[in-house]
mmCIF file with all atom_site columns, C-alpha atoms in Angstrom:
data_model
loop_
_atom_site.group_PDB
_atom_site.id
_atom_site.type_symbol
_atom_site.label_atom_id
_atom_site.label_alt_id
_atom_site.label_comp_id
_atom_site.label_asym_id
_atom_site.label_entity_id
_atom_site.label_seq_id
_atom_site.pdbx_PDB_ins_code
_atom_site.Cartn_x
_atom_site.Cartn_y
_atom_site.Cartn_z
_atom_site.occupancy
_atom_site.B_iso_or_equiv
_atom_site.pdbx_formal_charge
_atom_site.auth_seq_id
_atom_site.auth_comp_id
_atom_site.auth_asym_id
_atom_site.auth_atom_id
_atom_site.pdbx_PDB_model_num
ATOM 1   C CA . MET A 1 1   ? 94.032  -1.428  -4.268  1.00 60.00 ? 1   MET A CA 1
ATOM 2   C CA . LYS A 1 2   ? 92.165  -4.095  -2.545  1.00 71.00 ? 2   LYS A CA 1
ATOM 3   C CA . SER A 1 3   ? 91.473  -1.709  0.237   1.00 77.00 ? 3   SER A CA 1
ATOM 4   C CA . ASN A 1 4   ? 90.161  0.820   -2.248  1.00 82.00 ? 4   ASN A CA 1
ATOM 5   C CA . SER A 1 5   ? 88.053  -1.765  -3.967  1.00 85.00 ? 5   SER A CA 1
ATOM 6   C CA . LEU A 1 6   ? 86.711  -2.907  -0.652  1.00 87.00 ? 6   LEU A CA 1
ATOM 7   C CA . LYS A 1 7   ? 85.817  0.670   0.266   1.00 88.00 ? 7   LYS A CA 1
ATOM 8   C CA . ILE A 1 8   ? 84.065  1.183   -3.053  1.00 90.00 ? 8   ILE A CA 1
ATOM 9   C CA . HIS A 1 9   ? 82.083  -2.017  -2.612  1.00 89.00 ? 9   HIS A CA 1
ATOM 10  C CA . LEU A 1 10  ? 81.264  -1.040  0.929   1.00 91.00 ? 10  LEU A CA 1
ATOM 11  C CA . LEU A 1 11  ? 80.200  2.433   -0.206  1.00 91.00 ? 11  LEU A CA 1
ATOM 12  C CA . ILE A 1 12  ? 78.103  1.007   -3.062  1.00 93.00 ? 12  ILE A CA 1
ATOM 13  C CA . SER A 1 13  ? 76.563  -1.541  -0.703  1.00 92.00 ? 13  SER A CA 1
ATOM 14  C CA . SER A 1 14  ? 75.808  1.139   1.871   1.00 93.00 ? 14  SER A CA 1
ATOM 15  C CA . LEU A 1 15  ? 74.241  3.370   -0.778  1.00 93.00 ? 15  LEU A CA 1
ATOM 16  C CA . PHE A 1 16  ? 72.227  0.452   -2.086  1.00 94.00 ? 16  PHE A CA 1
ATOM 17  C CA . LEU A 1 17  ? 71.123  -0.356  1.471   1.00 94.00 ? 17  LEU A CA 1
ATOM 18  C CA . ILE A 1 18  ? 70.090  3.254   2.083   1.00 95.00 ? 18  ILE A CA 1
ATOM 19  C CA . PHE A 1 19  ? 68.294  3.382   -1.275  1.00 94.00 ? 19  PHE A CA 1
ATOM 20  C CA . SER A 1 20  ? 66.559  0.074   -0.520  1.00 94.00 ? 20  SER A CA 1
ATOM 21  C CA . CYS A 1 21  ? 65.478  1.289   2.918   1.00 95.00 ? 21  CYS A CA 1
ATOM 22  C CA . LEU A 1 22  ? 64.167  4.548   1.461   1.00 95.00 ? 22  LEU A CA 1
ATOM 23  C CA . LEU A 1 23  ? 62.333  2.628   -1.245  1.00 95.00 ? 23  LEU A CA 1
ATOM 24  C CA . PHE A 1 24  ? 60.925  0.229   1.358   1.00 95.00 ? 24  PHE A CA 1
ATOM 25  C CA . PHE A 1 25  ? 59.630  3.084   3.552   1.00 95.00 ? 25  PHE A CA 1
ATOM 26  C CA . TYR A 1 26  ? 58.153  4.852   0.520   1.00 96.00 ? 26  TYR A CA 1
ATOM 27  C CA . PHE A 1 27  ? 56.257  1.739   -0.560  1.00 95.00 ? 27  PHE A CA 1
ATOM 28  C CA . TYR A 1 28  ? 55.238  1.018   3.028   1.00 95.00 ? 28  TYR A CA 1
ATOM 29  C CA . ARG A 1 29  ? 53.800  4.512   3.397   1.00 96.00 ? 29  ARG A CA 1
ATOM 30  C CA . GLU A 1 30  ? 51.992  4.248   0.034   1.00 95.00 ? 30  GLU A CA 1
ATOM 31  C CA . ILE A 1 31  ? 50.511  0.881   1.018   1.00 95.00 ? 31  ILE A CA 1
ATOM 32  C CA . ASN A 1 32  ? 49.301  2.324   4.336   1.00 95.00 ? 32  ASN A CA 1
ATOM 33  C CA . ASN A 1 33  ? 47.806  5.332   2.548   1.00 94.00 ? 33  ASN A CA 1
ATOM 34  C CA . ASN A 1 34  ? 46.065  3.044   0.048   1.00 95.00 ? 34  ASN A CA 1
ATOM 35  C CA . ASN A 1 35  ? 44.815  0.831   2.879   1.00 94.00 ? 35  ASN A CA 1
ATOM 36  C CA . THR A 1 36  ? 43.431  3.834   4.758   1.00 94.00 ? 36  THR A CA 1
ATOM 37  C CA . GLU A 1 37  ? 41.835  5.172   1.586   1.00 95.00 ? 37  GLU A CA 1
ATOM 38  C CA . SER A 1 38  ? 40.300  1.777   0.766   1.00 94.00 ? 38  SER A CA 1
ATOM 39  C CA . GLN A 1 39  ? 38.869  1.510   4.294   1.00 95.00 ? 39  GLN A CA 1
ATOM 40  C CA . LEU A 1 40  ? 37.392  4.985   3.915   1.00 94.00 ? 40  LEU A CA 1
ATOM 41  C CA . LYS A 1 41  ? 35.886  4.060   0.520   1.00 95.00 ? 41  LYS A CA 1
ATOM 42  C CA . GLU A 1 42  ? 34.523  0.814   1.974   1.00 95.00 ? 42  GLU A CA 1
ATOM 43  C CA . THR A 1 43  ? 32.884  2.747   4.824   1.00 95.00 ? 43  THR A CA 1
ATOM 44  C CA . GLN A 1 44  ? 31.372  5.196   2.328   1.00 95.00 ? 44  GLN A CA 1
ATOM 45  C CA . LEU A 1 45  ? 30.147  2.256   0.223   1.00 95.00 ? 45  LEU A CA 1
ATOM 46  C CA . GLN A 1 46  ? 28.480  0.669   3.258   1.00 96.00 ? 46  GLN A CA 1
ATOM 47  C CA . ILE A 1 47  ? 26.841  3.986   4.158   1.00 95.00 ? 47  ILE A CA 1
ATOM 48  C CA . GLU A 1 48  ? 25.588  4.412   0.583   1.00 95.00 ? 48  GLU A CA 1
ATOM 49  C CA . THR A 1 49  ? 24.355  0.813   0.488   1.00 95.00 ? 49  THR A CA 1
ATOM 50  C CA . LEU A 1 50  ? 22.457  1.329   3.755   1.00 95.00 ? 50  LEU A CA 1
ATOM 51  C CA . ARG A 1 51  ? 21.016  4.592   2.444   1.00 95.00 ? 51  ARG A CA 1
ATOM 52  C CA . ARG A 1 52  ? 19.811  2.907   -0.771  1.00 95.00 ? 52  ARG A CA 1
ATOM 53  C CA . GLN A 1 53  ? 18.326  0.036   1.236   1.00 96.00 ? 53  GLN A CA 1
ATOM 54  C CA . GLU A 1 54  ? 16.481  2.551   3.409   1.00 94.00 ? 54  GLU A CA 1
ATOM 55  C CA . ILE A 1 55  ? 15.159  4.256   0.257   1.00 93.00 ? 55  ILE A CA 1
ATOM 56  C CA . ARG A 1 56  ? 13.990  0.884   -1.115  1.00 94.00 ? 56  ARG A CA 1
ATOM 57  C CA . ASP A 1 57  ? 12.325  0.062   2.214   1.00 93.00 ? 57  ASP A CA 1
ATOM 58  C CA . LEU A 1 58  ? 10.689  3.491   2.263   1.00 92.00 ? 58  LEU A CA 1
ATOM 59  C CA . ASN A 1 59  ? 9.409   3.027   -1.308  1.00 91.00 ? 59  ASN A CA 1
ATOM 60  C CA . ASN A 1 60  ? 8.018   -0.394  -0.379  1.00 91.00 ? 60  ASN A CA 1
ATOM 61  C CA . SER A 1 61  ? 6.351   1.109   2.691   1.00 89.00 ? 61  SER A CA 1
ATOM 62  C CA . ILE A 1 62  ? 4.838   3.851   0.537   1.00 89.00 ? 62  ILE A CA 1
ATOM 63  C CA . LYS A 1 63  ? 3.481   1.258   -1.909  1.00 88.00 ? 63  LYS A CA 1
ATOM 64  C CA . ILE A 1 64  ? 1.975   -0.743  0.955   1.00 86.00 ? 64  ILE A CA 1
ATOM 65  C CA . ILE A 1 65  ? 0.487   2.407   2.459   1.00 86.00 ? 65  ILE A CA 1
ATOM 66  C CA . GLU A 1 66  ? -0.940  3.453   -0.928  1.00 84.00 ? 66  GLU A CA 1
ATOM 67  C CA . GLU A 1 67  ? -2.622  0.062   -1.293  1.00 80.00 ? 67  GLU A CA 1
ATOM 68  C CA . GLU A 1 68  ? -3.999  0.284   2.251   1.00 79.00 ? 68  GLU A CA 1
ATOM 69  C CA . LYS A 1 69  ? -5.079  3.883   1.627   1.00 75.00 ? 69  LYS A CA 1
ATOM 70  C CA . ALA A 1 70  ? -6.904  2.861   -1.548  1.00 70.00 ? 70  ALA A CA 1
ATOM 71  C CA . GLN A 1 71  ? -8.573  0.018   0.319   1.00 67.00 ? 71  GLN A CA 1
ATOM 72  C CA . LEU A 1 72  ? -9.520  2.356   3.170   1.00 61.00 ? 72  LEU A CA 1
ATOM 73  C CA . GLU A 1 73  ? -10.940 4.925   0.770   1.00 60.00 ? 73  GLU A CA 1
ATOM 74  C CA . THR A 1 74  ? -13.285 2.288   -0.640  1.00 57.00 ? 74  THR A CA 1
ATOM 75  C CA . HIS A 1 75  ? -14.991 2.257   2.774   1.00 53.00 ? 75  HIS A CA 1
ATOM 76  C CA . PHE A 1 76  ? -15.830 5.956   2.491   1.00 55.00 ? 76  PHE A CA 1
ATOM 77  C CA . ALA A 1 77  ? -18.138 7.465   -0.080  1.00 53.00 ? 77  ALA A CA 1
ATOM 78  C CA . GLN A 1 78  ? -17.105 10.947  -1.082  1.00 54.00 ? 78  GLN A CA 1
ATOM 79  C CA . SER A 1 79  ? -19.602 13.528  -2.272  1.00 52.00 ? 79  SER A CA 1
ATOM 80  C CA . SER A 1 80  ? -18.260 13.091  -5.800  1.00 54.00 ? 80  SER A CA 1
ATOM 81  C CA . ASP A 1 81  ? -18.808 9.299   -5.574  1.00 65.00 ? 81  ASP A CA 1
ATOM 82  C CA . ILE A 1 82  ? -22.454 9.292   -4.498  1.00 75.00 ? 82  ILE A CA 1
ATOM 83  C CA . VAL A 1 83  ? -23.594 7.880   -7.841  1.00 76.00 ? 83  VAL A CA 1
ATOM 84  C CA . MET A 1 84  ? -21.030 5.084   -7.586  1.00 78.00 ? 84  MET A CA 1
ATOM 85  C CA . PHE A 1 85  ? -22.242 4.286   -4.062  1.00 78.00 ? 85  PHE A CA 1
ATOM 86  C CA . LEU A 1 86  ? -25.873 4.183   -5.198  1.00 82.00 ? 86  LEU A CA 1
ATOM 87  C CA . ASP A 1 87  ? -24.938 1.994   -8.175  1.00 82.00 ? 87  ASP A CA 1
ATOM 88  C CA . THR A 1 88  ? -23.125 -0.317  -5.772  1.00 82.00 ? 88  THR A CA 1
ATOM 89  C CA . ILE A 1 89  ? -26.257 -0.661  -3.661  1.00 84.00 ? 89  ILE A CA 1
ATOM 90  C CA . GLU A 1 90  ? -28.398 -1.424  -6.702  1.00 86.00 ? 90  GLU A CA 1
ATOM 91  C CA . GLY A 1 91  ? -25.742 -3.908  -7.869  1.00 87.00 ? 91  GLY A CA 1
ATOM 92  C CA . LEU A 1 92  ? -26.002 -5.701  -4.521  1.00 88.00 ? 92  LEU A CA 1
ATOM 93  C CA . ALA A 1 93  ? -29.747 -6.039  -5.124  1.00 88.00 ? 93  ALA A CA 1
ATOM 94  C CA . ARG A 1 94  ? -29.157 -7.584  -8.553  1.00 89.00 ? 94  ARG A CA 1
ATOM 95  C CA . GLU A 1 95  ? -26.622 -9.946  -6.997  1.00 89.00 ? 95  GLU A CA 1
ATOM 96  C CA . ALA A 1 96  ? -29.285 -11.052 -4.510  1.00 88.00 ? 96  ALA A CA 1
ATOM 97  C CA . ASP A 1 97  ? -31.911 -11.600 -7.256  1.00 87.00 ? 97  ASP A CA 1
ATOM 98  C CA . ALA A 1 98  ? -34.004 -8.691  -6.054  1.00 89.00 ? 98  ALA A CA 1
ATOM 99  C CA . LYS A 1 99  ? -35.006 -5.361  -7.538  1.00 90.00 ? 99  LYS A CA 1
ATOM 100 C CA . ALA A 1 100 ? -34.033 -2.173  -5.774  1.00 88.00 ? 100 ALA A CA 1
ATOM 101 C CA . GLU A 1 101 ? -34.141 1.441   -6.721  1.00 88.00 ? 101 GLU A CA 1
ATOM 102 C CA . VAL A 1 102 ? -33.102 4.582   -4.961  1.00 87.00 ? 102 VAL A CA 1
ATOM 103 C CA . VAL A 1 103 ? -36.057 6.780   -4.141  1.00 88.00 ? 103 VAL A CA 1
ATOM 104 C CA . SER A 1 104 ? -34.188 9.621   -2.458  1.00 86.00 ? 104 SER A CA 1
ATOM 105 C CA . ALA A 1 105 ? -30.702 10.678  -1.462  1.00 84.00 ? 105 ALA A CA 1
ATOM 106 C CA . VAL A 1 106 ? -30.206 13.583  0.919   1.00 83.00 ? 106 VAL A CA 1
ATOM 107 C CA . ILE A 1 107 ? -27.005 14.918  2.471   1.00 79.00 ? 107 ILE A CA 1
ATOM 108 C CA . LEU A 1 108 ? -27.674 15.629  6.125   1.00 77.00 ? 108 LEU A CA 1
ATOM 109 C CA . LYS A 1 109 ? -27.501 19.271  7.224   1.00 79.00 ? 109 LYS A CA 1
ATOM 110 C CA . ASP A 1 110 ? -24.544 18.697  9.527   1.00 77.00 ? 110 ASP A CA 1
ATOM 111 C CA . ASN A 1 111 ? -22.652 16.867  6.712   1.00 70.00 ? 111 ASN A CA 1
ATOM 112 C CA . THR A 1 112 ? -22.230 13.766  8.868   1.00 71.00 ? 112 THR A CA 1
ATOM 113 C CA . GLY A 1 113 ? -23.894 11.365  6.501   1.00 75.00 ? 113 GLY A CA 1
ATOM 114 C CA . LEU A 1 114 ? -26.050 10.646  3.531   1.00 81.00 ? 114 LEU A CA 1
ATOM 115 C CA . LEU A 1 115 ? -29.640 9.526   3.973   1.00 86.00 ? 115 LEU A CA 1
ATOM 116 C CA . VAL A 1 116 ? -30.788 7.165   1.218   1.00 88.00 ? 116 VAL A CA 1
ATOM 117 C CA . GLY A 1 117 ? -34.382 6.034   0.748   1.00 91.00 ? 117 GLY A CA 1
ATOM 118 C CA . MET A 1 118 ? -34.849 2.814   -1.230  1.00 90.00 ? 118 MET A CA 1
ATOM 119 C CA . SER A 1 119 ? -37.617 0.564   -2.337  1.00 90.00 ? 119 SER A CA 1
ATOM 120 C CA . GLY A 1 120 ? -37.157 -3.024  -3.364  1.00 89.00 ? 120 GLY A CA 1
ATOM 121 C CA . SER A 1 121 ? -39.127 -6.037  -4.434  1.00 89.00 ? 121 SER A CA 1
ATOM 122 C CA . GLY A 1 122 ? -38.582 -9.736  -4.907  1.00 88.00 ? 122 GLY A CA 1
ATOM 123 C CA . ASP A 1 123 ? -39.013 -12.974 -3.064  1.00 86.00 ? 123 ASP A CA 1
ATOM 124 C CA . PHE A 1 124 ? -38.247 -13.127 0.638   1.00 86.00 ? 124 PHE A CA 1
ATOM 125 C CA . ASP A 1 125 ? -34.930 -14.973 0.179   1.00 88.00 ? 125 ASP A CA 1
ATOM 126 C CA . GLY A 1 126 ? -33.679 -12.399 -2.320  1.00 89.00 ? 126 GLY A CA 1
ATOM 127 C CA . LEU A 1 127 ? -34.611 -9.449  -0.134  1.00 89.00 ? 127 LEU A CA 1
ATOM 128 C CA . TYR A 1 128 ? -33.095 -11.075 2.942   1.00 89.00 ? 128 TYR A CA 1
ATOM 129 C CA . LYS A 1 129 ? -29.873 -11.743 1.025   1.00 91.00 ? 129 LYS A CA 1
ATOM 130 C CA . PHE A 1 130 ? -29.913 -8.130  -0.223  1.00 89.00 ? 130 PHE A CA 1
ATOM 131 C CA . LEU A 1 131 ? -30.179 -6.797  3.343   1.00 88.00 ? 131 LEU A CA 1
ATOM 132 C CA . THR A 1 132 ? -27.395 -9.122  4.434   1.00 89.00 ? 132 THR A CA 1
ATOM 133 C CA . LEU A 1 133 ? -25.187 -7.892  1.601   1.00 89.00 ? 133 LEU A CA 1
ATOM 134 C CA . LEU A 1 134 ? -25.918 -4.307  2.631   1.00 86.00 ? 134 LEU A CA 1
ATOM 135 C CA . GLU A 1 135 ? -24.928 -5.041  6.228   1.00 86.00 ? 135 GLU A CA 1
ATOM 136 C CA . ASN A 1 136 ? -21.690 -6.660  5.073   1.00 85.00 ? 136 ASN A CA 1
ATOM 137 C CA . SER A 1 137 ? -20.831 -4.008  2.492   1.00 81.00 ? 137 SER A CA 1
ATOM 138 C CA . PRO A 1 138 ? -17.573 -2.092  2.935   1.00 77.00 ? 138 PRO A CA 1
ATOM 139 C CA . TYR A 1 139 ? -19.536 1.061   3.759   1.00 78.00 ? 139 TYR A CA 1
ATOM 140 C CA . GLU A 1 140 ? -20.591 1.869   7.300   1.00 81.00 ? 140 GLU A CA 1
ATOM 141 C CA . LEU A 1 141 ? -24.379 1.903   7.149   1.00 84.00 ? 141 LEU A CA 1
ATOM 142 C CA . GLU A 1 142 ? -27.058 2.509   9.729   1.00 85.00 ? 142 GLU A CA 1
ATOM 143 C CA . PHE A 1 143 ? -30.576 1.283   8.958   1.00 87.00 ? 143 PHE A CA 1
ATOM 144 C CA . MET A 1 144 ? -32.908 4.087   10.030  1.00 88.00 ? 144 MET A CA 1
ATOM 145 C CA . GLY A 1 145 ? -36.135 2.311   9.243   1.00 89.00 ? 145 GLY A CA 1
ATOM 146 C CA . MET A 1 146 ? -37.650 -0.501  7.228   1.00 89.00 ? 146 MET A CA 1
ATOM 147 C CA . ASN A 1 147 ? -41.109 -1.499  6.116   1.00 90.00 ? 147 ASN A CA 1
ATOM 148 C CA . MET A 1 148 ? -41.502 -4.954  4.584   1.00 88.00 ? 148 MET A CA 1
ATOM 149 C CA . ARG A 1 149 ? -44.829 -6.268  3.372   1.00 88.00 ? 149 ARG A CA 1
ATOM 150 C CA . ARG A 1 150 ? -45.972 -9.277  1.436   1.00 84.00 ? 150 ARG A CA 1
ATOM 151 C CA . ALA A 1 151 ? -47.671 -8.938  -1.904  1.00 80.00 ? 151 ALA A CA 1
ATOM 152 C CA . THR A 1 152 ? -48.982 -11.788 -4.042  1.00 68.00 ? 152 THR A CA 1
ATOM 153 C CA . ALA A 1 153 ? -48.752 -12.330 -7.772  1.00 58.00 ? 153 ALA A CA 1
ATOM 154 C CA . LEU A 1 154 ? -50.146 -14.942 -10.113 1.00 55.00 ? 154 LEU A CA 1
ATOM 155 C CA . ASP A 1 155 ? -47.766 -17.247 -11.890 1.00 56.00 ? 155 ASP A CA 1
ATOM 156 C CA . VAL A 1 156 ? -48.105 -16.792 -15.646 1.00 58.00 ? 156 VAL A CA 1
ATOM 157 C CA . THR A 1 157 ? -47.499 -20.476 -16.478 1.00 60.00 ? 157 THR A CA 1
ATOM 158 C CA . SER A 1 158 ? -50.193 -21.905 -14.217 1.00 59.00 ? 158 SER A CA 1
ATOM 159 C CA . LYS A 1 159 ? -52.884 -19.548 -13.003 1.00 63.00 ? 159 LYS A CA 1
ATOM 160 C CA . ASN A 1 160 ? -53.575 -21.607 -9.898  1.00 62.00 ? 160 ASN A CA 1
ATOM 161 C CA . VAL A 1 161 ? -50.160 -21.152 -8.210  1.00 61.00 ? 161 VAL A CA 1
ATOM 162 C CA . ILE A 1 162 ? -49.637 -18.031 -6.147  1.00 65.00 ? 162 ILE A CA 1
ATOM 163 C CA . ILE A 1 163 ? -46.006 -16.921 -5.736  1.00 66.00 ? 163 ILE A CA 1
ATOM 164 C CA . PRO A 1 164 ? -45.440 -14.740 -2.675  1.00 76.00 ? 164 PRO A CA 1
ATOM 165 C CA . LYS A 1 165 ? -43.701 -11.479 -3.535  1.00 85.00 ? 165 LYS A CA 1
ATOM 166 C CA . TRP A 1 166 ? -42.387 -9.011  -1.028  1.00 88.00 ? 166 TRP A CA 1
ATOM 167 C CA . ASN A 1 167 ? -41.989 -5.251  -1.163  1.00 89.00 ? 167 ASN A CA 1
ATOM 168 C CA . VAL A 1 168 ? -39.650 -3.357  1.092   1.00 90.00 ? 168 VAL A CA 1
ATOM 169 C CA . ASN A 1 169 ? -39.061 0.327   1.768   1.00 91.00 ? 169 ASN A CA 1
ATOM 170 C CA . PHE A 1 170 ? -36.150 1.324   3.923   1.00 88.00 ? 170 PHE A CA 1
ATOM 171 C CA . SER A 1 171 ? -33.937 4.257   4.711   1.00 90.00 ? 171 SER A CA 1
ATOM 172 C CA . ILE A 1 172 ? -30.223 3.930   5.201   1.00 88.00 ? 172 ILE A CA 1
ATOM 173 C CA . LYS A 1 173 ? -27.823 6.423   6.694   1.00 86.00 ? 173 LYS A CA 1
ATOM 174 C CA . LEU A 1 174 ? -24.360 6.228   5.166   1.00 82.00 ? 174 LEU A CA 1
ATOM 175 C CA . LEU A 1 175 ? -22.058 7.000   8.084   1.00 77.00 ? 175 LEU A CA 1
ATOM 176 C CA . SER A 1 176 ? -18.799 6.719   6.153   1.00 70.00 ? 176 SER A CA 1
ATOM 177 C CA . PHE A 1 177 ? -19.476 9.770   4.025   1.00 59.00 ? 177 PHE A CA 1
ATOM 178 C CA . VAL A 1 178 ? -16.883 12.460  3.297   1.00 51.00 ? 178 VAL A CA 1
ATOM 179 C CA . LEU A 1 179 ? -18.047 15.755  1.879   1.00 49.00 ? 179 LEU A CA 1
#
């Protein structure tokens, strides 16, 4: 009976060992499959993260380019913005304490520019500052001609003092003009 009991225990132990080995290999295979799957998911996550970062970088680049494009477009007067350009010129005259008005505005026949005739008046410092502001404006201008002459006016407060006034006529060619 002891021999039978020993055989039964040996058989049960062997079965338990086989079952344990099978269970071990099953779990081992499942762990390897999960590890492989997690590595694949991690790779996909990194790819997606890189793709989203590239999209963010592209959006930032587009925003920067839009700002630069808007700034660049301010240097060009389009045919629909002629009035704004002329108002800008007259605003520069007011900023320089001078008077200026547009006498003529003609689009050149070859559509390469806009020819603007202006007349202005004020003291010499104001007109000089106005011309300097025109030269430094964001538009590309070419001065075609200028005629500056001195005029005199009486001061209203004391009739003995003569204040020198200046009149100027000039023509400007707007080179940065887009039709």
